[in-house]
């Protein structure tokens, strides 16, 4: 590599003496991650933020923060001219793009350099060459890297199915669709183009043969401006939903068991990097089969979401290396060896049991027990947390619903999986539905522990069972009893008279007290109980003894076949939301009023907006007869399209929205009068 190429990172001046102030052209967890390394290196930081992110943690942590007016990515984080103006206004001398948004946009990189700023990323030419997944595969094929043949959407025939539609300019599952029926090809291409345009500003998509099962293996590369190219290590990211990774680990279980596969992967990754004169951090992604054969998918010319697992098994700070390479420093003389095992899960605000429906609203509490550090490489076994939210954060509808990355590090893969599963089960996550239960069940699944993972994991192992609550129905009922007793204690504590007496205590038997709750999993629960001279009596429970009850803690002794067992329940309240945490599993319920307001009732068959969003298309009209599952309208929220479909066969009797309309969560979108009602 020549000196002129090393200058491709630098703008007009100040970078040669080292970086002094870095603007991160991103938000949330990745902005906080880069800031953490900058602080360790004594470099000042600048944040940019949309109106929706005005109170986000990354804004508070930066030395300077510049507002980007608006909420959507198109108004804010995708506006390169606004970001460069912000960097100049704050006195930043470099821009780190993070991942997503403009991180793989060659025009943005050019503009950064033209403004005299240091670009913390690969050369513009490398971004351009890898930015088009169509052209990049041709180049990799010529370089001797194995590739899957690309298909022109206009030439796809029935015998080529299934095919995968992919966005040429981005990743992360945006703009990706699997097509198994030829009649679906055109509408799915149109939907993929809309998503790609919204997420990346480029609607270009292409097709390739879709392999129903496979192993997603990627190699982290790091290259300096002096000719050194490291293949730092591989990661396996096979467990995915909607083509977006959910569980990632290093090293790969598949690569570990196939002799010579790691050397072949590393050689292919180096070939790919050298073919485009790469510099900085990047990832070469492959699709592999169980025999160890693999095919080039794409090269991400940026840092990856899952980079922490590579950091954990190598001891490297990849962001630190990015910053050093951007100022012309060479990589260390010796590349580190991998040690131990690391697993990362992406904690999303979403409901896997209901088509991965994203959630929005406040995060009242996020507490992962056993966390040894945030945004830092652990040197001993433990749990690392890289998060974009803190207690009190609000998850909006404009961005990806990922809350945090929870990462374990241990000597062995089994230990890393058990450590991470335990931390997640015991975590206090209050306020939103998340995929936490699914993650725990995956980490404890026999197939996962055996290393038998592929991209069809959720289809193979029954998503309904994997997404089931960690707590059993019986234990949920016991947790709701604890909630009722804690609420009674809270009421008594707030009372002006007789607050020292237990709530509901009677010297003589009397009518039971009752409190009602609603669980989104099992519906309504009424807890009927008495506290008498003989102790606690709860209808439906035998041998239940109350040992302690405060507004925040209830301790019960529960009768069992082999003797009584003491159970401890921690309770937190946020309005009518009651969160109960115990070793039995997390439970969240809504406290119901004693008398229901008729105005709050909705008609049977009503379809409610699952999240705030924009109606982008309507596919039915009042009076239409619908089949079960037939789409009625499409919402856009969190950079994805969501289909609102008929829950049963029937007639559309009410349609309350039109294309372009914004709706709030819980709004009645439509009403379907089912055949059963008829």
XYZ file of C-alpha atoms in Angstrom:
678
model
C 0.000 0.000 0.000
C 1.278 3.448 -0.889
C 1.542 6.591 1.153
C -1.027 8.302 -1.053
C -3.606 5.704 -0.056
C -2.949 6.322 3.614
C -3.751 9.981 2.990
C -7.233 8.942 1.830
C -8.376 9.029 5.446
C -7.166 12.548 5.990
C -8.664 15.855 5.176
C -6.867 19.161 5.320
C -4.529 19.312 8.140
C -4.862 18.516 11.778
C -5.101 14.744 11.666
C -1.381 14.080 11.239
C -0.751 15.143 14.804
C -3.450 12.867 16.196
C -7.178 13.256 16.668
C -8.502 15.789 19.158
C -12.294 15.700 18.658
C -14.357 12.960 16.983
C -17.966 13.405 15.851
C -19.940 10.170 15.653
C -22.454 10.343 12.805
C -24.779 7.933 14.528
C -26.899 7.431 17.611
C -27.600 5.145 20.559
C -25.391 2.241 21.467
C -22.817 2.684 18.692
C -22.286 6.359 19.485
C -21.764 5.474 23.159
C -19.375 2.688 22.143
C -17.142 5.021 20.133
C -17.307 7.705 22.820
C -16.086 5.187 25.419
C -12.901 4.467 23.481
C -12.377 8.162 22.718
C -12.547 8.951 26.438
C -9.960 6.230 27.153
C -7.677 7.824 24.538
C -8.186 11.400 25.750
C -10.105 12.454 22.626
C -13.051 14.860 22.897
C -16.413 13.788 21.466
C -19.269 15.375 19.545
C -22.778 13.914 19.171
C -25.504 14.654 16.676
C -29.124 14.040 17.550
C -32.598 14.176 16.102
C -35.506 15.718 17.964
C -36.611 12.211 18.946
C -33.163 11.607 20.497
C -32.860 14.917 22.347
C -32.783 13.161 25.735
C -30.851 10.069 24.629
C -27.845 8.908 26.672
C -25.369 9.426 23.830
C -26.291 13.115 23.742
C -25.682 13.593 27.463
C -22.329 11.792 27.354
C -20.741 13.798 24.525
C -18.585 16.875 25.132
C -20.683 18.713 22.533
C -23.987 17.877 20.863
C -25.532 19.343 17.714
C -29.236 19.128 16.893
C -30.384 17.763 13.524
C -33.949 19.129 13.146
C -36.536 16.438 12.525
C -37.218 12.873 13.614
C -36.892 10.430 10.737
C -33.521 9.190 9.438
C -34.166 10.946 6.126
C -34.509 14.268 7.944
C -31.560 13.770 10.264
C -28.953 10.994 10.360
C -29.003 10.522 6.564
C -28.342 14.243 5.892
C -24.599 14.290 5.218
C -24.415 18.059 4.779
C -25.971 18.646 8.219
C -23.556 16.231 9.881
C -20.502 17.839 8.299
C -21.761 21.292 9.296
C -22.174 19.971 12.848
C -18.587 18.671 12.910
C -17.200 22.002 11.760
C -19.381 23.935 14.205
C -18.176 21.832 17.142
C -14.528 21.984 16.137
C -14.299 18.249 15.443
C -11.418 17.108 13.259
C -12.761 13.630 12.422
C -15.996 11.775 11.764
C -16.700 8.181 12.771
C -19.780 6.855 10.923
C -20.632 3.936 13.222
C -22.805 1.376 11.452
C -26.029 1.819 9.500
C -27.154 5.209 8.201
C -24.263 6.732 6.174
C -21.536 4.334 7.300
C -21.167 2.734 3.861
C -22.011 5.804 1.788
C -19.065 6.717 -0.439
C -20.447 10.177 -1.218
C -20.562 10.957 2.486
C -16.953 9.826 2.918
C -15.919 12.056 -0.011
C -17.735 15.015 1.511
C -16.043 14.459 4.883
C -12.624 14.509 3.248
C -13.505 17.521 1.098
C -14.418 19.421 4.277
C -10.889 18.879 5.606
C -11.928 16.288 8.175
C -10.463 12.868 8.910
C -12.647 9.972 7.763
C -12.515 7.076 10.227
C -13.250 4.393 7.699
C -11.855 2.710 4.616
C -10.790 4.520 1.423
C -13.608 5.925 -0.674
C -12.730 3.597 -3.555
C -13.141 0.543 -1.303
C -16.556 1.740 -0.143
C -17.606 2.293 -3.737
C -16.423 -1.128 -4.840
C -18.138 -2.958 -1.986
C -21.123 -0.572 -1.819
C -22.820 -2.279 -4.714
C -23.413 -5.866 -3.774
C -23.969 -6.572 -7.455
C -20.578 -5.303 -8.573
C -18.727 -6.500 -5.470
C -19.601 -10.120 -6.180
C -18.231 -9.826 -9.693
C -15.004 -8.437 -8.283
C -14.725 -11.137 -5.641
C -15.335 -13.813 -8.253
C -12.472 -12.395 -10.314
C -10.237 -12.340 -7.213
C -10.796 -16.046 -6.619
C -13.265 -15.748 -3.733
C -16.165 -18.256 -4.040
C -19.516 -16.506 -4.698
C -23.207 -17.285 -5.233
C -24.484 -16.353 -8.688
C -26.605 -13.204 -8.818
C -29.945 -13.148 -10.599
C -31.605 -10.362 -12.530
C -35.085 -9.917 -10.970
C -36.559 -9.551 -14.453
C -35.210 -12.965 -15.461
C -36.249 -14.997 -12.412
C -38.388 -18.012 -13.339
C -40.346 -20.492 -11.230
C -37.594 -23.103 -11.332
C -35.149 -20.627 -9.767
C -37.260 -20.243 -6.629
C -36.839 -19.623 -3.781
C -34.847 -16.423 -4.250
C -33.674 -13.796 -1.823
C -34.193 -10.108 -2.603
C -31.473 -7.925 -1.078
C -30.813 -4.206 -0.888
C -27.667 -3.349 -2.805
C -26.691 -0.430 -0.549
C -27.251 -1.781 2.963
C -27.739 -4.633 5.381
C -29.245 -5.414 8.765
C -32.236 -7.172 7.214
C -33.605 -3.967 5.662
C -34.900 -4.473 2.140
C -34.626 -8.270 2.313
C -37.394 -10.649 1.261
C -37.623 -14.380 0.538
C -39.834 -15.184 -2.448
C -41.182 -18.703 -2.952
C -44.051 -17.931 -5.344
C -43.450 -16.199 -8.680
C -46.631 -14.159 -8.280
C -45.114 -12.587 -5.145
C -41.888 -11.482 -6.820
C -43.017 -8.064 -8.083
C -44.845 -6.884 -4.907
C -41.985 -8.110 -2.722
C -39.419 -6.296 -4.869
C -41.480 -3.115 -4.536
C -41.690 -3.532 -0.740
C -37.940 -4.224 -0.531
C -37.229 -1.109 -2.603
C -39.341 1.048 -0.270
C -37.540 -0.281 2.810
C -34.119 0.124 1.197
C -34.890 3.704 0.180
C -36.114 4.532 3.693
C -33.157 2.946 5.476
C -30.269 3.705 3.105
C -31.491 6.332 0.661
C -31.000 3.896 -2.247
C -33.838 1.673 -3.552
C -31.607 -0.636 -5.645
C -32.213 -4.349 -4.982
C -31.057 -7.607 -6.562
C -31.813 -11.334 -6.302
C -29.800 -14.449 -5.578
C -30.548 -18.099 -4.960
C -31.855 -18.595 -1.438
C -30.409 -21.432 0.610
C -33.049 -22.548 3.103
C -30.409 -23.593 5.605
C -26.815 -22.514 5.971
C -24.287 -21.149 8.412
C -23.596 -17.425 8.423
C -19.859 -17.060 9.044
C -17.990 -13.776 8.884
C -14.364 -12.773 9.242
C -13.266 -9.577 10.958
C -10.479 -7.884 9.032
C -8.279 -4.999 10.059
C -5.831 -3.378 7.648
C -3.432 -0.472 8.112
C -1.993 1.991 5.604
C 1.367 0.200 5.477
C 0.347 -3.034 3.790
C -0.609 -5.168 6.810
C -3.926 -7.018 6.624
C -5.165 -8.992 9.616
C -7.863 -11.634 9.545
C -8.601 -11.060 13.220
C -11.001 -13.948 13.766
C -14.292 -15.408 12.631
C -17.784 -15.048 14.066
C -20.867 -17.188 13.591
C -24.144 -15.308 13.224
C -26.473 -18.050 11.996
C -29.415 -17.467 14.346
C -31.406 -14.744 12.632
C -34.907 -13.381 12.346
C -36.032 -11.555 9.240
C -32.438 -11.909 7.982
C -31.195 -9.878 10.909
C -28.789 -11.420 13.398
C -30.001 -12.194 16.915
C -27.213 -14.342 18.424
C -23.541 -14.014 17.469
C -20.479 -15.791 18.786
C -16.747 -16.171 18.392
C -15.193 -18.484 17.513
C -17.630 -20.329 15.204
C -18.674 -23.822 16.368
C -18.703 -24.968 12.733
C -15.209 -23.671 12.001
C -13.916 -25.183 15.233
C -14.908 -28.702 14.158
C -13.795 -28.664 10.477
C -10.069 -29.048 9.907
C -8.565 -26.349 7.747
C -11.740 -24.276 7.396
C -10.419 -21.338 9.437
C -7.291 -21.056 7.281
C -9.386 -21.116 4.076
C -11.795 -18.504 5.449
C -8.977 -16.207 6.520
C -7.273 -16.537 3.158
C -10.524 -15.686 1.324
C -11.065 -12.663 3.604
C -7.523 -11.421 2.982
C -7.941 -11.896 -0.762
C -11.158 -9.863 -0.642
C -9.492 -7.089 1.366
C -6.382 -6.918 -0.771
C -8.408 -6.909 -4.000
C -9.850 -3.503 -3.084
C -6.873 -2.052 -1.187
C -8.790 -2.072 2.073
C -7.855 -0.048 5.163
C -9.441 0.009 8.610
C -12.012 -2.348 10.143
C -14.288 -4.398 7.915
C -16.132 -7.693 7.768
C -16.195 -10.265 4.988
C -19.384 -12.327 5.226
C -19.850 -15.873 3.938
C -22.632 -18.438 3.770
C -21.284 -21.883 4.634
C -22.634 -25.425 4.616
C -22.041 -28.246 7.076
C -19.185 -29.627 4.953
C -17.212 -26.402 5.325
C -17.770 -25.035 1.821
C -18.547 -21.324 1.804
C -19.634 -18.510 -0.535
C -19.008 -14.766 -0.368
C -22.110 -12.788 0.574
C -20.851 -9.241 1.019
C -18.206 -7.093 2.618
C -19.299 -4.567 5.209
C -16.936 -1.612 4.989
C -17.519 -0.565 8.575
C -17.597 -1.835 12.138
C -20.211 -4.524 12.754
C -22.894 -4.620 15.441
C -21.380 -7.877 16.681
C -17.774 -6.669 16.936
C -17.680 -7.096 20.768
C -17.404 -10.903 20.565
C -14.242 -10.548 18.479
C -12.896 -7.990 20.945
C -13.551 -10.398 23.805
C -11.700 -13.374 22.303
C -8.745 -11.299 21.047
C -8.425 -8.625 23.720
C -8.428 -5.927 21.027
C -10.290 -2.621 21.129
C -11.356 -2.464 17.480
C -12.501 1.149 17.716
C -9.088 2.142 19.072
C -7.443 0.420 16.102
C -9.828 2.244 13.735
C -8.798 5.592 15.183
C -5.100 4.726 15.009
C -5.263 3.442 11.428
C -7.137 6.598 10.364
C -4.149 8.706 11.454
C -1.613 6.504 9.677
C -0.322 4.414 12.572
C 0.668 0.830 11.741
C -0.961 -2.188 13.302
C 1.049 -3.881 16.069
C 3.751 -6.209 14.823
C 2.027 -9.294 16.161
C -1.592 -10.286 15.649
C -3.243 -11.650 18.823
C -4.468 -15.233 19.059
C -8.070 -16.074 19.977
C -8.758 -17.316 23.495
C -11.910 -18.400 25.267
C -15.423 -17.979 23.886
C -17.812 -15.044 23.645
C -21.542 -14.923 22.828
C -23.581 -11.797 22.109
C -27.349 -11.480 22.009
C -29.306 -8.517 20.743
C -31.979 -7.495 23.213
C -34.828 -6.073 21.138
C -38.025 -4.283 22.098
C -40.157 -6.689 20.117
C -42.632 -9.543 20.539
C -41.346 -12.732 18.848
C -44.632 -14.530 19.559
C -46.542 -12.006 17.437
C -44.544 -11.853 14.207
C -41.601 -10.059 15.870
C -43.790 -7.008 16.366
C -41.610 -4.037 17.431
C -42.526 -2.187 20.607
C -42.255 1.448 21.584
C -42.515 3.297 24.861
C -40.545 3.910 28.048
C -37.805 1.670 29.430
C -38.471 2.094 33.134
C -35.607 -0.111 34.224
C -32.769 -2.064 32.599
C -30.569 -3.951 35.040
C -28.431 -6.908 33.897
C -26.973 -8.597 37.005
C -23.338 -9.564 36.991
C -22.316 -6.912 34.470
C -18.555 -6.445 34.773
C -18.236 -3.572 32.348
C -19.857 -1.482 29.637
C -18.231 -0.866 26.250
C -14.983 -2.403 27.446
C -13.044 -5.610 26.847
C -13.338 -8.002 29.785
C -10.176 -9.751 30.937
C -11.978 -12.276 33.135
C -15.156 -14.353 32.623
C -18.280 -12.266 32.989
C -20.933 -10.214 31.245
C -20.385 -7.054 29.210
C -23.187 -4.626 28.355
C -23.207 -2.321 25.326
C -26.477 -0.417 25.519
C -28.138 2.599 23.979
C -30.734 2.997 26.724
C -30.751 3.654 30.450
C -33.512 3.733 33.053
C -36.113 6.198 31.827
C -35.170 6.069 28.126
C -37.996 6.080 25.607
C -37.949 3.784 22.570
C -39.496 5.596 19.625
C -40.769 4.419 16.262
C -38.219 6.063 13.993
C -35.258 3.737 14.567
C -34.280 0.128 15.095
C -35.814 -1.336 18.307
C -32.559 -2.830 19.616
C -32.136 -1.893 23.284
C -28.808 -3.462 24.145
C -26.173 -6.009 23.299
C -25.464 -8.381 26.174
C -22.152 -10.212 25.794
C -20.667 -13.058 27.812
C -17.040 -14.119 27.929
C -15.790 -17.392 29.420
C -13.199 -20.108 28.962
C -15.592 -22.459 27.158
C -18.649 -22.133 24.925
C -20.896 -23.992 27.385
C -19.877 -21.695 30.219
C -20.427 -18.593 28.064
C -23.929 -19.788 27.099
C -24.978 -20.661 30.664
C -23.541 -17.411 32.045
C -25.418 -15.307 29.501
C -28.701 -17.206 29.894
C -28.592 -16.789 33.667
C -27.857 -13.065 33.458
C -30.748 -12.520 31.049
C -33.232 -14.543 33.091
C -32.381 -12.586 36.241
C -32.362 -9.222 34.451
C -34.879 -6.559 35.401
C -36.329 -5.229 32.156
C -39.384 -3.133 32.939
C -41.692 -1.233 30.632
C -41.552 -2.955 27.253
C -42.089 -6.401 25.812
C -38.710 -7.758 24.689
C -37.237 -10.899 23.141
C -35.484 -11.754 26.438
C -37.393 -15.038 27.010
C -36.612 -16.198 23.481
C -32.919 -15.451 23.922
C -32.738 -17.449 27.146
C -34.498 -20.427 25.565
C -32.152 -20.322 22.559
C -29.052 -20.233 24.763
C -30.327 -23.254 26.723
C -31.589 -25.230 23.716
C -29.845 -28.600 23.201
C -29.260 -27.844 19.509
C -27.587 -24.532 20.298
C -25.435 -26.063 23.019
C -24.385 -28.759 20.552
C -23.389 -26.082 18.038
C -26.124 -27.156 15.597
C -27.225 -23.705 14.443
C -28.197 -22.477 11.009
C -30.210 -19.690 9.434
C -33.412 -21.765 9.743
C -33.046 -22.251 13.506
C -36.363 -20.594 14.408
C -38.253 -22.496 11.727
C -36.659 -25.808 12.716
C -37.114 -25.596 16.469
C -40.667 -24.237 16.795
C -40.681 -20.493 17.291
C -43.851 -20.730 19.392
C -42.063 -22.832 22.021
C -38.890 -20.757 21.867
C -40.818 -17.527 22.415
C -42.937 -18.919 25.264
C -42.602 -17.162 28.636
C -39.879 -18.380 30.964
C -42.386 -18.451 33.819
C -45.009 -21.219 33.931
C -48.717 -20.384 34.276
C -48.734 -21.666 37.865
C -45.707 -19.580 38.783
C -47.173 -16.554 37.021
C -50.286 -16.873 39.224
C -48.102 -17.041 42.319
C -46.216 -13.931 41.140
C -49.528 -12.107 40.670
C -50.502 -13.033 44.254
C -47.221 -11.431 45.343
C -48.117 -8.341 43.294
C -51.495 -8.103 45.031
C -49.934 -8.429 48.496
C -47.316 -5.791 47.658
C -50.025 -3.463 46.353
C -51.964 -4.002 49.570
C -48.848 -3.111 51.547
C -48.377 0.010 49.421
C -51.989 1.036 50.037
C -51.566 0.495 53.759
C -48.336 2.488 53.805
C -50.097 5.390 52.099
C -53.064 5.282 54.483
C -53.450 8.079 56.989
C -55.087 5.864 59.606
C -54.061 2.391 60.731
C -51.080 2.094 58.440
C -49.401 -0.273 60.898
C -52.114 -2.905 60.495
C -51.877 -5.526 57.727
C -54.244 -4.755 54.852
C -57.461 -6.739 55.003
C -56.797 -8.160 58.485
C -59.918 -9.299 60.295
C -60.333 -10.827 63.745
C -63.235 -12.867 62.414
C -63.673 -14.440 58.972
C -65.122 -12.007 56.446
C -65.468 -11.529 52.738
C -62.224 -11.864 50.813
C -60.472 -8.838 49.448
C -59.776 -8.837 45.729
C -57.438 -7.201 43.279
C -57.562 -7.669 39.523
C -54.724 -7.726 37.007
C -54.296 -8.441 33.330
C -51.446 -10.394 31.838
C -50.825 -10.042 28.113
C -50.000 -13.749 28.125
C -52.836 -15.318 30.089
C -55.513 -12.639 30.336
C -57.323 -11.415 33.437
C -56.551 -12.627 36.965
C -58.522 -11.891 40.102
C -56.647 -12.438 43.373
C -59.025 -13.066 46.274
C -57.377 -13.251 49.688
C -57.914 -12.887 53.424
C -55.438 -12.182 56.192
C -56.854 -13.636 59.426
C -55.623 -14.645 62.843
C -54.611 -17.952 61.238
C -52.568 -16.250 58.534
C -52.881 -15.745 54.785
C -55.658 -17.410 52.795
C -55.650 -17.124 49.004
C -58.383 -18.700 46.925
C -56.909 -21.376 44.666
C -53.788 -21.891 46.787
C -53.186 -24.313 49.651
C -50.460 -24.015 52.246
C -49.350 -20.504 51.333
C -47.648 -18.643 54.184
C -46.870 -14.929 54.120
C -43.474 -14.235 55.709
C -43.023 -10.610 54.660
C -44.897 -8.049 52.589
C -43.702 -4.530 51.787
C -44.506 -2.414 48.717
C -41.252 -3.612 47.085
C -40.753 -7.115 48.506
C -42.936 -10.122 49.235
C -41.634 -13.374 50.717
C -43.929 -16.393 50.595
C -43.509 -19.920 51.810
C -45.102 -22.310 49.342
C -46.182 -25.852 50.157
C -44.535 -28.516 48.011
C -44.512 -32.295 47.659
C -41.194 -32.513 49.501
C -41.797 -29.709 51.939
C -42.283 -25.939 51.953
C -40.145 -23.688 49.736
C -39.438 -20.047 50.435
C -39.907 -17.706 47.446
C -38.768 -14.088 47.189
C -40.517 -11.619 44.869
C -39.332 -8.092 44.070
C -42.050 -5.704 42.924
C -41.862 -2.402 41.042
C -44.733 -0.134 39.924
C -44.987 2.331 37.072
C -48.517 3.695 36.978
C -50.784 0.692 36.447
C -47.857 -1.503 35.330
C -46.622 -3.918 37.988
C -43.346 -5.780 37.390
C -42.584 -8.850 39.495
C -39.089 -10.350 39.402
C -38.168 -13.645 41.027
C -36.073 -16.744 40.278
C -39.284 -18.265 38.874
C -39.136 -15.817 35.974
C -40.182 -12.252 35.160
C -43.871 -11.288 35.202
C -45.464 -8.009 34.085
C -49.165 -7.264 34.593
C -51.506 -4.290 34.372
C -53.516 -3.363 37.437
C -57.198 -3.212 36.473
C -59.588 -0.616 37.881
C -62.435 -1.854 40.053
C -64.952 -0.471 37.576
C -64.263 -0.463 33.834
C -65.090 2.701 31.867
C -67.396 1.755 28.954
C -65.567 4.312 26.806
C -62.406 2.201 27.066
C -64.063 -0.867 25.549
C -63.498 -1.699 21.879
C -65.734 -3.653 19.557
C -65.045 -7.308 18.953
C -62.945 -7.772 15.826
C -61.183 -4.420 16.202
C -57.636 -4.241 14.840
C -55.528 -1.931 16.985
C -52.312 -0.225 15.916
C -49.515 -2.265 17.542
C -47.219 0.780 17.490
C -47.208 4.395 16.354
C -46.484 4.648 12.640
C -47.549 5.802 9.214
C -50.094 4.015 7.016
C -48.278 3.556 3.707
C -50.859 1.504 1.842
C -54.439 0.248 2.190
C -55.375 -3.023 0.511
C -59.088 -3.442 1.317
C -62.301 -1.457 1.470
C -65.350 -1.477 3.733
C -67.674 -4.275 2.654
C -64.892 -6.527 1.330
C -65.051 -10.174 2.328
C -61.661 -11.189 3.707
C -59.868 -14.459 4.223
C -57.950 -15.113 7.444
C -54.506 -13.537 7.138
C -55.447 -11.334 4.187
C -53.623 -7.966 4.370
C -55.809 -4.949 5.095
C -53.160 -2.237 5.404
C -49.442 -1.704 5.871
C -47.746 0.399 8.572
C -44.211 1.747 8.442
C -42.429 2.031 11.793
C -38.889 1.476 13.015
C -37.602 1.388 9.417
C -39.679 -1.718 8.636
C -43.038 -2.441 7.028
C -45.656 -4.217 9.145
C -48.725 -5.902 7.733
C -52.089 -5.573 9.489
C -54.105 -8.615 8.409
C -57.563 -10.040 9.027
C -57.479 -12.160 12.222
C -60.273 -14.375 10.854
C -62.400 -14.777 7.736
C -65.193 -12.220 7.613
C -66.291 -8.812 6.348
C -64.443 -5.504 6.767
C -67.119 -3.376 8.423
C -65.015 -0.398 9.464
C -61.832 1.257 8.096
C -60.651 4.296 10.039
C -57.416 5.217 8.242
C -56.101 6.136 4.807
C -52.686 6.074 3.135
C -50.287 8.669 4.538
C -52.055 8.942 7.890
C -50.083 8.836 11.155
C -51.576 6.630 13.878
C -50.877 6.209 17.575
C -50.448 2.905 19.362
C -53.816 1.403 20.317
C -55.789 3.294 17.678
C -58.614 1.274 16.114
C -57.513 0.868 12.510
C -60.295 -1.367 11.253
C -63.015 -3.766 12.374
C -63.544 -7.225 10.876
C -66.910 -8.880 11.502
C -65.934 -12.539 11.517
C -67.944 -15.396 10.026
C -68.232 -16.819 13.542
C -69.904 -13.592 14.712
C -72.250 -13.768 11.737
